[in-house]
mmCIF file of C-alpha atoms and ligand atoms in Angstrom:
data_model
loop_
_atom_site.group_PDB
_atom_site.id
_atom_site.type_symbol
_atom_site.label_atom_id
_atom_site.label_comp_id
_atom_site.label_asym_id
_atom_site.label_seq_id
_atom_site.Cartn_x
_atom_site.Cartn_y
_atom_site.Cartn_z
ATOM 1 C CA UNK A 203 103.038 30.761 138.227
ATOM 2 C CA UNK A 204 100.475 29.537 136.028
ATOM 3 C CA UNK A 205 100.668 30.494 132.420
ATOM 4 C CA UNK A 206 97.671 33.100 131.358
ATOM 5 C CA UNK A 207 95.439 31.725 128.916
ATOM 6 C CA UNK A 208 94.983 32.587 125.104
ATOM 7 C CA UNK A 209 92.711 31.276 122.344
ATOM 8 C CA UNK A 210 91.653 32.598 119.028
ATOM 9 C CA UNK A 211 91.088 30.870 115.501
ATOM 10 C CA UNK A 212 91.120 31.365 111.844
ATOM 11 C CA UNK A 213 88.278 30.486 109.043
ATOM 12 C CA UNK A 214 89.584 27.557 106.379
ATOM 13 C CA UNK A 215 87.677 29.564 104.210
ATOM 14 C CA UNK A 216 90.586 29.899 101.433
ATOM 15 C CA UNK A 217 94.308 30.422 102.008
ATOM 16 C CA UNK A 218 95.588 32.430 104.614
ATOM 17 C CA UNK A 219 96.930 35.862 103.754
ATOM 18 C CA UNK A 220 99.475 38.237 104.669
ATOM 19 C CA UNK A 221 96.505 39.683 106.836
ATOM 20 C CA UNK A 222 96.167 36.543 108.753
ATOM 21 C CA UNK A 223 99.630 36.388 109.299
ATOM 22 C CA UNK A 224 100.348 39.789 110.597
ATOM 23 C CA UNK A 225 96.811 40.282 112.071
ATOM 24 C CA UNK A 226 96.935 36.923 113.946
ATOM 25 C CA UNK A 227 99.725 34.518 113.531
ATOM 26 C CA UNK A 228 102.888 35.886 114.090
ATOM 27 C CA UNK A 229 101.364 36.496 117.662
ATOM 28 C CA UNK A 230 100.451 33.198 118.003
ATOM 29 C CA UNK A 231 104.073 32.186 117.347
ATOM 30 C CA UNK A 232 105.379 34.998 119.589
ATOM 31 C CA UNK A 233 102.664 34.326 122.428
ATOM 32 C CA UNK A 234 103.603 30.541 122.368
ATOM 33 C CA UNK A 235 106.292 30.385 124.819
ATOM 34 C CA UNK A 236 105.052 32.353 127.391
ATOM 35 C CA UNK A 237 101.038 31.859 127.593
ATOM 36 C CA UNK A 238 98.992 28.688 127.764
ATOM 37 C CA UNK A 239 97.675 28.549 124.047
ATOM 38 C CA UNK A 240 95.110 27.195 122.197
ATOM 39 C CA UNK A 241 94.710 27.893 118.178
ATOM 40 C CA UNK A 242 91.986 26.410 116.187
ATOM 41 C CA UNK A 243 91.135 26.269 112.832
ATOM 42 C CA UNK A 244 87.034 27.418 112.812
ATOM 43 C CA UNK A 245 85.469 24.731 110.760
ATOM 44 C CA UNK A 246 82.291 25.157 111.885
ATOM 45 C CA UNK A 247 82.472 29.065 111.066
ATOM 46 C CA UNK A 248 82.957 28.381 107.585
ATOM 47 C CA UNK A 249 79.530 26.950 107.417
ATOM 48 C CA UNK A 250 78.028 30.457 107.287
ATOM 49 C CA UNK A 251 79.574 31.739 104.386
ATOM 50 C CA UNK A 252 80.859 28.235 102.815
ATOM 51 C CA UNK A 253 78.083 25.983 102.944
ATOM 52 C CA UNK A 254 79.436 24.038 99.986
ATOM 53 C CA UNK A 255 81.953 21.417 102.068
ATOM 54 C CA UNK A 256 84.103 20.299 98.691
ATOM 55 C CA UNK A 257 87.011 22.193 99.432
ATOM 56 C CA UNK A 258 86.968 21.971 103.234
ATOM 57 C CA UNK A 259 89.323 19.334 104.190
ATOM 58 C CA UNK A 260 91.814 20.713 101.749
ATOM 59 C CA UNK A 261 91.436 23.672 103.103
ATOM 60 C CA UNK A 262 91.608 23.431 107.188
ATOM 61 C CA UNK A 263 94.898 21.121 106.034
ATOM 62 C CA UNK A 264 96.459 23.921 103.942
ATOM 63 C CA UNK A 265 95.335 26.504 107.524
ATOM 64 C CA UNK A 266 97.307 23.894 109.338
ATOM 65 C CA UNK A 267 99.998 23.401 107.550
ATOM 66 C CA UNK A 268 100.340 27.084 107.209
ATOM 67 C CA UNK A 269 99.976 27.749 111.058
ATOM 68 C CA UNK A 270 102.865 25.379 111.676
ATOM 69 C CA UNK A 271 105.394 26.856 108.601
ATOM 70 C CA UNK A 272 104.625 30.384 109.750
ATOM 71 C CA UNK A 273 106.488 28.742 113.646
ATOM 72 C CA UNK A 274 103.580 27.522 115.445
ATOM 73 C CA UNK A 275 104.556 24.104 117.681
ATOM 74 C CA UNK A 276 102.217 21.867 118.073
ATOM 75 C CA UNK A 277 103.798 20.442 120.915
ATOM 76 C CA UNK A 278 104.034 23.763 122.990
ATOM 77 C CA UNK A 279 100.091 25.260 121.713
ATOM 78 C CA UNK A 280 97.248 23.082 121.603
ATOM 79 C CA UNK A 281 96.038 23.259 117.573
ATOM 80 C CA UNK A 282 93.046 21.510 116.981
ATOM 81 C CA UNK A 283 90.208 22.096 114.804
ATOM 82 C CA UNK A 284 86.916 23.819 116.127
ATOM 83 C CA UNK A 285 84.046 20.479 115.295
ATOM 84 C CA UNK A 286 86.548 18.243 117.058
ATOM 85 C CA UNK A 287 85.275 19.950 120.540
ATOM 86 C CA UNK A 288 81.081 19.334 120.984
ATOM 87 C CA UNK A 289 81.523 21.558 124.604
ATOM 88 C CA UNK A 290 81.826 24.808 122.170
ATOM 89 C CA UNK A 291 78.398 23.816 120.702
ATOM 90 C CA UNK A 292 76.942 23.011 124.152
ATOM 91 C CA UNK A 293 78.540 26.610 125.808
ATOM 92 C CA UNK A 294 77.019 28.525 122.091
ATOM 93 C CA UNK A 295 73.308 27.197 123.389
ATOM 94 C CA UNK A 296 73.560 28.288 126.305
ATOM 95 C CA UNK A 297 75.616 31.613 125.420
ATOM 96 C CA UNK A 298 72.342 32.026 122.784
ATOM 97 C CA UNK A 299 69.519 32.889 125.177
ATOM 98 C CA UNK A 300 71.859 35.680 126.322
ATOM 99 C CA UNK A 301 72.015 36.965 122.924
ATOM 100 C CA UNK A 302 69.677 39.377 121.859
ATOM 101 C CA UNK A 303 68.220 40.216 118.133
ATOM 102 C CA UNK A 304 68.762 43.688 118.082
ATOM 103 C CA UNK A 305 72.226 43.510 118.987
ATOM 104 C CA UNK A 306 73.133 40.755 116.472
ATOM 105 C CA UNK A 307 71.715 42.334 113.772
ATOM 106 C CA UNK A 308 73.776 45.329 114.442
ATOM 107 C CA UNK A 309 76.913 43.625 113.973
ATOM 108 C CA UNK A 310 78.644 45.056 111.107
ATOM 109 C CA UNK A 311 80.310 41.915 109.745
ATOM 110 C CA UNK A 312 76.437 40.754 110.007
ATOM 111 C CA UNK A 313 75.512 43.673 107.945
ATOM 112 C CA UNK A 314 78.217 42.727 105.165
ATOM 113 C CA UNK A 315 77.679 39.203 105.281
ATOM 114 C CA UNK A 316 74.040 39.639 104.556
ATOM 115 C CA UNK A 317 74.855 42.447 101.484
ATOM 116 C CA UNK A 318 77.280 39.771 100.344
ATOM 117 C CA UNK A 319 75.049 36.667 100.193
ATOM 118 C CA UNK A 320 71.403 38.184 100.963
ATOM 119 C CA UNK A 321 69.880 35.078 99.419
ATOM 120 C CA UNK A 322 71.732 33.027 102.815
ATOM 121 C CA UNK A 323 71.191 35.225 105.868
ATOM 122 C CA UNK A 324 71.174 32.480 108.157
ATOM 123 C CA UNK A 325 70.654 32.281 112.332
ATOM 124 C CA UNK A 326 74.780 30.856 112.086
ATOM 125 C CA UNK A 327 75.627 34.472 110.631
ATOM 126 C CA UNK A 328 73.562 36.395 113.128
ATOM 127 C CA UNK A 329 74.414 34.776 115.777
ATOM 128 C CA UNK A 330 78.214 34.203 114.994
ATOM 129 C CA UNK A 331 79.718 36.680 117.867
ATOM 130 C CA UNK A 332 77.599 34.288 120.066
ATOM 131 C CA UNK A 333 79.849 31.501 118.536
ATOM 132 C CA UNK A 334 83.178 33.406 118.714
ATOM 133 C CA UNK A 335 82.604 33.756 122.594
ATOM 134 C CA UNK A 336 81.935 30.012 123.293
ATOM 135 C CA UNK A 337 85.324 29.462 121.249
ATOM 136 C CA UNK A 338 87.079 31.511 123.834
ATOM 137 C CA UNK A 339 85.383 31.315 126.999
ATOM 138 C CA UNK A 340 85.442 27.288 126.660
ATOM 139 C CA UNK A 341 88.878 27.906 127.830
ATOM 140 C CA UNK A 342 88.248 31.008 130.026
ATOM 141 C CA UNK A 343 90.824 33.094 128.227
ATOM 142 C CA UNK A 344 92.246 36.317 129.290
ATOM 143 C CA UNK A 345 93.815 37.232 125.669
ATOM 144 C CA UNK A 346 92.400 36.937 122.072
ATOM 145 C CA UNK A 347 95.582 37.895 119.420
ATOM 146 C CA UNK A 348 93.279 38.975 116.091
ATOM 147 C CA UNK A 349 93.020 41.673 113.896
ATOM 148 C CA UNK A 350 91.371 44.954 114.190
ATOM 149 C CA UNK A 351 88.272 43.680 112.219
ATOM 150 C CA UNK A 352 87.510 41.441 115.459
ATOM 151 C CA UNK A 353 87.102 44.512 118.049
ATOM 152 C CA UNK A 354 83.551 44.573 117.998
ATOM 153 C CA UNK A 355 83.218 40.755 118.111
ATOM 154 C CA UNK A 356 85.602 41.123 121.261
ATOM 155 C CA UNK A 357 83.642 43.720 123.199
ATOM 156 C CA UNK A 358 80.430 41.389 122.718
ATOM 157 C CA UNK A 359 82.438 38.494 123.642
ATOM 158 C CA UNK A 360 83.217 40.658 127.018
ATOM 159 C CA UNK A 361 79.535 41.449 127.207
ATOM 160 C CA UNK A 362 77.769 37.801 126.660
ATOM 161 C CA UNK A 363 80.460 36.480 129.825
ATOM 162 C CA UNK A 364 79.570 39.576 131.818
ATOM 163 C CA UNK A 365 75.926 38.788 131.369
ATOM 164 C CA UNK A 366 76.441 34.693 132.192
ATOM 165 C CA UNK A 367 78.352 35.908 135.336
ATOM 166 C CA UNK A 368 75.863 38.356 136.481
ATOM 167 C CA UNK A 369 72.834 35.696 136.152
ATOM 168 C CA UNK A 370 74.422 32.080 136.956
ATOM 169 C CA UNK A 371 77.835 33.185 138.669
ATOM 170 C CA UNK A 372 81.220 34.126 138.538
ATOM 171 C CA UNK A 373 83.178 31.891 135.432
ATOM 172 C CA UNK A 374 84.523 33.640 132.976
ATOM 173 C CA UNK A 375 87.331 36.107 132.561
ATOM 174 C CA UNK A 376 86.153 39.156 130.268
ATOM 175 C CA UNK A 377 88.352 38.519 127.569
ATOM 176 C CA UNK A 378 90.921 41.154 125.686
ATOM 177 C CA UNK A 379 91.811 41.722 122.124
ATOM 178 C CA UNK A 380 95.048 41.415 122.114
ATOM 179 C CA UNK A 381 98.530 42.575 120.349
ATOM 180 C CA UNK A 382 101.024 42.800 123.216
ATOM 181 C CA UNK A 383 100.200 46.630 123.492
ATOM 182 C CA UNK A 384 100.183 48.208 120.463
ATOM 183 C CA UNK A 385 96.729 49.117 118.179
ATOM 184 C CA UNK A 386 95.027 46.243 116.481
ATOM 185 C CA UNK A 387 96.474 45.757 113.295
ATOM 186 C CA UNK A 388 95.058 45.714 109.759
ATOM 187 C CA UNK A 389 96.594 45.300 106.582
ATOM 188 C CA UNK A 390 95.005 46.995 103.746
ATOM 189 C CA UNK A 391 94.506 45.264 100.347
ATOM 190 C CA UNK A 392 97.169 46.350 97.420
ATOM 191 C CA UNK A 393 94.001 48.369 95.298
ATOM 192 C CA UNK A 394 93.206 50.746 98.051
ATOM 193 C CA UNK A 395 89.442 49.599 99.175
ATOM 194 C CA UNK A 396 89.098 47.628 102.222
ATOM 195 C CA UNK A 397 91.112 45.000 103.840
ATOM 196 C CA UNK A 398 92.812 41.628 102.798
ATOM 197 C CA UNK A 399 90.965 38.983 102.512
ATOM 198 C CA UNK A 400 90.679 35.574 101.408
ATOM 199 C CA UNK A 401 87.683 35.272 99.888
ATOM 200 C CA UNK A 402 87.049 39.149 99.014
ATOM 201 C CA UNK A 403 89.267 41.133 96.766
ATOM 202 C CA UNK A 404 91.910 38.076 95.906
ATOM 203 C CA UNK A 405 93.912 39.990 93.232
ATOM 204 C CA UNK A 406 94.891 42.454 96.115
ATOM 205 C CA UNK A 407 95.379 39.889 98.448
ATOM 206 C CA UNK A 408 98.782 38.701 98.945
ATOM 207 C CA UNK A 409 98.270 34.861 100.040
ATOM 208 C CA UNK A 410 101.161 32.856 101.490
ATOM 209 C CA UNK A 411 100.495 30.317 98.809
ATOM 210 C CA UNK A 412 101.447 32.550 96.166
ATOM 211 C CA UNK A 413 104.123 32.227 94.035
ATOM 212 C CA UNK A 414 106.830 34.709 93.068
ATOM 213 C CA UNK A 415 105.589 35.998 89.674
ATOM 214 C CA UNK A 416 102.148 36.271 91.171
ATOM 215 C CA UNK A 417 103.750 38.388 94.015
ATOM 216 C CA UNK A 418 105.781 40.448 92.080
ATOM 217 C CA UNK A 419 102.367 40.691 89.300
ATOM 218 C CA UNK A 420 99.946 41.736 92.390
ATOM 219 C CA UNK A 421 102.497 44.140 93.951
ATOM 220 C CA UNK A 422 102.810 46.110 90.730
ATOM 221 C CA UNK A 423 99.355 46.345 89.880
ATOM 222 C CA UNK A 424 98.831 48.365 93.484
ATOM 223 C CA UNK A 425 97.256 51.281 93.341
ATOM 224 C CA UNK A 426 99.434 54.516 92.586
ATOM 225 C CA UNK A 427 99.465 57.917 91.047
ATOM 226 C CA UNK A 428 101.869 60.186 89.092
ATOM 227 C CA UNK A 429 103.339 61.243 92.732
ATOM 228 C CA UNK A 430 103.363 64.227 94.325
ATOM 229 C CA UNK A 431 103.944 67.997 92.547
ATOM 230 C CA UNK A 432 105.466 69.889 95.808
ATOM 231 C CA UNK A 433 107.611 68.856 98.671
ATOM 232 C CA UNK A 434 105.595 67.102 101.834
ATOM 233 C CA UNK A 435 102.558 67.007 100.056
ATOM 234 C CA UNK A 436 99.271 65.065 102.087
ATOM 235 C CA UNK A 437 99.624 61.517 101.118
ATOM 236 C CA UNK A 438 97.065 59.866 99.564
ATOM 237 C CA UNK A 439 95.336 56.393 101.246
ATOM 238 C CA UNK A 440 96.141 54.100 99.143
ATOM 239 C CA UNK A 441 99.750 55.243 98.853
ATOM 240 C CA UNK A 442 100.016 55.045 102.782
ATOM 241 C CA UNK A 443 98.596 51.665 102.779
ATOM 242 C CA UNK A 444 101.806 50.654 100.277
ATOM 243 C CA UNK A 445 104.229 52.772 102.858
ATOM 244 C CA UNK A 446 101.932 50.238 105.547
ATOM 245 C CA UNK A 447 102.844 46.881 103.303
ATOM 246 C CA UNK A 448 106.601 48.015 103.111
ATOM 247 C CA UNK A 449 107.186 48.490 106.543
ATOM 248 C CA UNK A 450 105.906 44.776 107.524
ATOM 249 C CA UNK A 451 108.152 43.118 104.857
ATOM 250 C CA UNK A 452 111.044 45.622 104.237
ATOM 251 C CA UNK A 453 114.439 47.585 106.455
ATOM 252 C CA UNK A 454 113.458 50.734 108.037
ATOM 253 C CA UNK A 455 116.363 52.007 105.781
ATOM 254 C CA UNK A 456 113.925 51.239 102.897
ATOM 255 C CA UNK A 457 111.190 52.483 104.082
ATOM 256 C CA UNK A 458 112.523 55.477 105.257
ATOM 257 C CA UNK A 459 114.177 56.049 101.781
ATOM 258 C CA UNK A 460 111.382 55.983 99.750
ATOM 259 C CA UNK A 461 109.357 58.201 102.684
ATOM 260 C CA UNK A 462 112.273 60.580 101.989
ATOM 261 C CA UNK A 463 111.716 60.158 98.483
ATOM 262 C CA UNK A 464 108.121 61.139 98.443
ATOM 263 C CA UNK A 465 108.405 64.266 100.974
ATOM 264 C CA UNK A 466 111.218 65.556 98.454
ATOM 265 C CA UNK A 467 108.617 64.586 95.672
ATOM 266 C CA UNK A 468 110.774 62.831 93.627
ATOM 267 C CA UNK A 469 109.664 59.463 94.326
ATOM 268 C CA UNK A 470 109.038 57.112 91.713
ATOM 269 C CA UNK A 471 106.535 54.402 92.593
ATOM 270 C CA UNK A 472 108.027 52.066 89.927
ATOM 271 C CA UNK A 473 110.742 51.351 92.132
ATOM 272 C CA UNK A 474 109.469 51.422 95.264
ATOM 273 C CA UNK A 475 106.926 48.568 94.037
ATOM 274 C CA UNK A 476 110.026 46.504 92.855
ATOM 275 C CA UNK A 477 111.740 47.227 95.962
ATOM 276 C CA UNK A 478 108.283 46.051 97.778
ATOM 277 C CA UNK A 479 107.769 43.184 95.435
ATOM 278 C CA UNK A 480 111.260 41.732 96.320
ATOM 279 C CA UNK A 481 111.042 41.776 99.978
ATOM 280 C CA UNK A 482 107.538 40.374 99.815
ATOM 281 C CA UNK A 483 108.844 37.744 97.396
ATOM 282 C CA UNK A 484 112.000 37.460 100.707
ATOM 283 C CA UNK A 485 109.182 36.804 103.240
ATOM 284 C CA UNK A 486 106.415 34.729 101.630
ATOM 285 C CA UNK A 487 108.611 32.221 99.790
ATOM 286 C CA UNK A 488 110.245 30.294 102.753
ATOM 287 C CA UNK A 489 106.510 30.124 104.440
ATOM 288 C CA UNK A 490 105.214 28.921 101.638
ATOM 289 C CA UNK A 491 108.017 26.356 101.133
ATOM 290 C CA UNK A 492 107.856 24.896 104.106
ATOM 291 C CA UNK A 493 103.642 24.750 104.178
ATOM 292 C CA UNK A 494 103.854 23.048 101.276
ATOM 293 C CA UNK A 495 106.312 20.457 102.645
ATOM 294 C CA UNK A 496 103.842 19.846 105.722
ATOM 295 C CA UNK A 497 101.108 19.650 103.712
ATOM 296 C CA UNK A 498 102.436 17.026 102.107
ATOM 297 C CA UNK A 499 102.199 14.811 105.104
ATOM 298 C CA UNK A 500 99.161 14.167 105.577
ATOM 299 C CA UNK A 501 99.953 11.372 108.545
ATOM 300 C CA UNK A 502 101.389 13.774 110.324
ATOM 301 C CA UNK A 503 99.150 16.320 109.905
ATOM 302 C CA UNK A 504 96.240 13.764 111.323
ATOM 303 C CA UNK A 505 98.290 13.156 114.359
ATOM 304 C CA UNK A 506 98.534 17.198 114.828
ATOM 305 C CA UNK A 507 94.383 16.840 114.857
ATOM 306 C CA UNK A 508 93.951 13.959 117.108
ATOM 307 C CA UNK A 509 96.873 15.031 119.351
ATOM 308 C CA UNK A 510 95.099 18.828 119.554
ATOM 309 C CA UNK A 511 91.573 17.565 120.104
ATOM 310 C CA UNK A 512 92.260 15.413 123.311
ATOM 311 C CA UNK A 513 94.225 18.430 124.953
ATOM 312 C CA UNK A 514 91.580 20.850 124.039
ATOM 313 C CA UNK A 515 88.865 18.629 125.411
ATOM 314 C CA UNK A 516 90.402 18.103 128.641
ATOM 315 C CA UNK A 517 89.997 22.161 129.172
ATOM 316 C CA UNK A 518 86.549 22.288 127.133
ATOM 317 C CA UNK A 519 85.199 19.277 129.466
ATOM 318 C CA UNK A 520 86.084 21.061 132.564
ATOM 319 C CA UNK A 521 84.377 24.565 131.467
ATOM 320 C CA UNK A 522 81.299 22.677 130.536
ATOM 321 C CA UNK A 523 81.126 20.904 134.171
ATOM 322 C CA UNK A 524 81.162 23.929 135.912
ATOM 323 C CA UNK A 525 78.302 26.058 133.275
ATOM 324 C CA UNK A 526 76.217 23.084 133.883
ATOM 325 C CA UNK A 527 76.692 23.468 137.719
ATOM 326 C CA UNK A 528 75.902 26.843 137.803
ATOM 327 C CA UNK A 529 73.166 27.078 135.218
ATOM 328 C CA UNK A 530 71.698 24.273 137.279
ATOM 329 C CA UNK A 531 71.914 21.488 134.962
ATOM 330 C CA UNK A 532 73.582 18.914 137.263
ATOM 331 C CA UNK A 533 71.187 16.254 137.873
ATOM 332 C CA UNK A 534 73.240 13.267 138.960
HETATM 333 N N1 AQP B 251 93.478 42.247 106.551
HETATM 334 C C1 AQP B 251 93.648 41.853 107.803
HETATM 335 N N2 AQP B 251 94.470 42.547 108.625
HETATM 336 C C2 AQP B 251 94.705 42.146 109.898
HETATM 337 N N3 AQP B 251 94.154 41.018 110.426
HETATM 338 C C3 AQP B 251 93.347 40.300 109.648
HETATM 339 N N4 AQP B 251 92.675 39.140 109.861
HETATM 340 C C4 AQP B 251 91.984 38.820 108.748
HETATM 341 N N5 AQP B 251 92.190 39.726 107.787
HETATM 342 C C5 AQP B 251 93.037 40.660 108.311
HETATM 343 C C6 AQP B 251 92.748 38.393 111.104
HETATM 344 O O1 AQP B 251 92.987 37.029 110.792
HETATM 345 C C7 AQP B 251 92.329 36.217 111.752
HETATM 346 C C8 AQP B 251 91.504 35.184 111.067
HETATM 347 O O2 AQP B 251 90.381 35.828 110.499
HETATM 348 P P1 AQP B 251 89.345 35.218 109.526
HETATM 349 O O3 AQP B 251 89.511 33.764 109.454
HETATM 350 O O4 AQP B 251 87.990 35.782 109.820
HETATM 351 O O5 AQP B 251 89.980 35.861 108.223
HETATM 352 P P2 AQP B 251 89.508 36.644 106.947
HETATM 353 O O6 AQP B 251 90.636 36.608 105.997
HETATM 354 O O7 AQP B 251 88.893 37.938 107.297
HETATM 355 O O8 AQP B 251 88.571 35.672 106.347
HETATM 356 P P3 AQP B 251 87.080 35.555 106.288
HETATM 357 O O9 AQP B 251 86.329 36.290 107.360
HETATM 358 O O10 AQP B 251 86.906 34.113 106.136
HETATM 359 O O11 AQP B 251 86.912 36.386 105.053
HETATM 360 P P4 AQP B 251 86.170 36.184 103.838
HETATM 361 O O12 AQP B 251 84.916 36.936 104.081
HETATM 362 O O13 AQP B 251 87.097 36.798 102.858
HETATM 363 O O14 AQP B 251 85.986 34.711 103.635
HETATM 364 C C9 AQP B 251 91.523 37.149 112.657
HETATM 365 O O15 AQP B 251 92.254 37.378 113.830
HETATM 366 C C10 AQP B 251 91.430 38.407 111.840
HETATM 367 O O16 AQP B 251 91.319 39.559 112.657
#
């Protein structure tokens, strides 16, 4: 039976965070045996928010490197980097005159984009769900594994291949966020406002770069309160998003202590951030460890590059045949 296929990609627009990882990449490791897989790293979507290119190679190594220590194979996925296939920027064109203004501009990662650099609000930001669906339908994927900040660049994605199919024919599959079943995930940053991220918010963003003291620093400085006066009080946001953090990283027993803790309204948030910064500390270090190791070789790292472009432009190439074909653009 042939394998069902899967593609989604991550920005090299800093180092990837505990976010990315539980948002995106510990699918792509479990989704690696049993779908046909292609991970990117999105070069070219960096260019919208990170026009300055000094710290871009470093940084789409570092996303590699980090892919493969979190248990990504590059033998069993395809990995390759986004500007290594030229079909994506062929399928965007065309993908474009089925976008429409008003619907771009409603985006809301448009919206925030533009509040947080309104002196750059440029056509790549606006039209960067158009983008995001030639990634995936180059391949015709069925399943995108990404956080619950992509849903609404998913259900446009499912609209801009609806509308191709309705005007030039049947191609692509409407593709599916995707986290084998459950809700789309998102982990909250350690102060309480808004998600993590790596370019927003870093000192409540736990990266898997960082190193033990700077763990242990972040997770104390969370947000907290003098805890609860009466038994199985409401519990606040921010105290739920550290209960959220704790049951990635930590035993059930742990969790459900400190839960415990907090409906008897004795808990003391002291510990349970030690507790939390420990098992954080458990989980990050032997990514990082072994990220830094690959990154170290760079050889090898080039080889992952090449190796990933050729198999993703075998699929691209074929896509891009058939669009042409039934756009009408096959002359010879
Ligand atoms: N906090 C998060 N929780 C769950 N999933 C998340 N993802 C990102 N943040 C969270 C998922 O990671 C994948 C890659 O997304 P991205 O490259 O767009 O990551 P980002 O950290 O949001 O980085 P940006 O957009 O590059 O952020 P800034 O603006 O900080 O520079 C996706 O699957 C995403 O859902």
């Amino acid at each position: 039976m042939q394998k069902e296929i899967v593609v989604s990609g991550i920005r090299p627009t800093g180092n990837l965070h505990l976010g990315n990882y539980f948002g995106a990449m510990r699918n792509y490791v479990r989704m690696q045996e049993e779908y046909n897989c292609y991970f990117f790293v999105a070069d070219w979507h960096s260019l919208t928010t990170h026009p300055d290119t000094k710290e871009l190679r470093n940084s789409v190594l570092d996303a590699l490197a980090e892919n493969i220590a979190a248990g990504l194979d590059p033998e069993k996925v395809c990995l390759y980097l986004q500007s290594s296939i030229p079909e994506i920027a062929e399928l965007y064109l065309y993908l474009n005159m089925m976008a429409y203004k008003g619907e771009l501009e409603k985006t809301a990662t448009f919206k925030d984009k533009v509040r947080l650099q309104p002196d750059n609000a440029n056509a790549g930001l606006l039209t960067y769900p158009v983008l995001m669906t030639a990634d995936i339908l180059i391949h015709r994927a069925l399943y995108v594994p990404v956080g619950k900040d992509q849903e609404q660049h998913l259900e446009m994605a499912r609209n801009f291949a609806q509308r191709f199919n309705h005007r030039y024919g049947e191609l692509f599959p409407e593709p599916q966020a995707f986290n084998f079943g459950a809700a789309l995930i998102k982990v909250p940053s350690l102060d309480g406002a808004g998600k993590m991220s790596k370019s927003e918010n870093q000192l409540a963003t736990l990266y898997l770069a960082d190193d033990d003291e700077l763990i242990r620093k972040k997770v104390m400085k969370a947000k907290t309160d003098a805890g609860p006066t009466e038994t199985n009080s409401e519990m606040p946001g921010y105290i739920q998003n550290i209960f959220q953090l704790m049951s990635l990283v930590s035993e059930d027993s742990t969790v459900q202590k400190f839960r415990d803790d907090f409906n008897a309204a004795s808990i003391r948030y002291g510990d349970m951030k030690k507790a939390l910064a420990e098992d954080m500390v458990k989980f990050i270090t032997p990514i990082r460890e072994k990220a830094q190791a690959i990154r170290s070789d760079e050889a090898y790292l080039q080889k992952v590059i090449k190796y990933g472009a050729e198999k993703a432009r075998e699929s691209a190439r074929k896509t891009i045949e058939q669009t042409r074909e039934l756009i009408g653009l096959n002359y010879f």
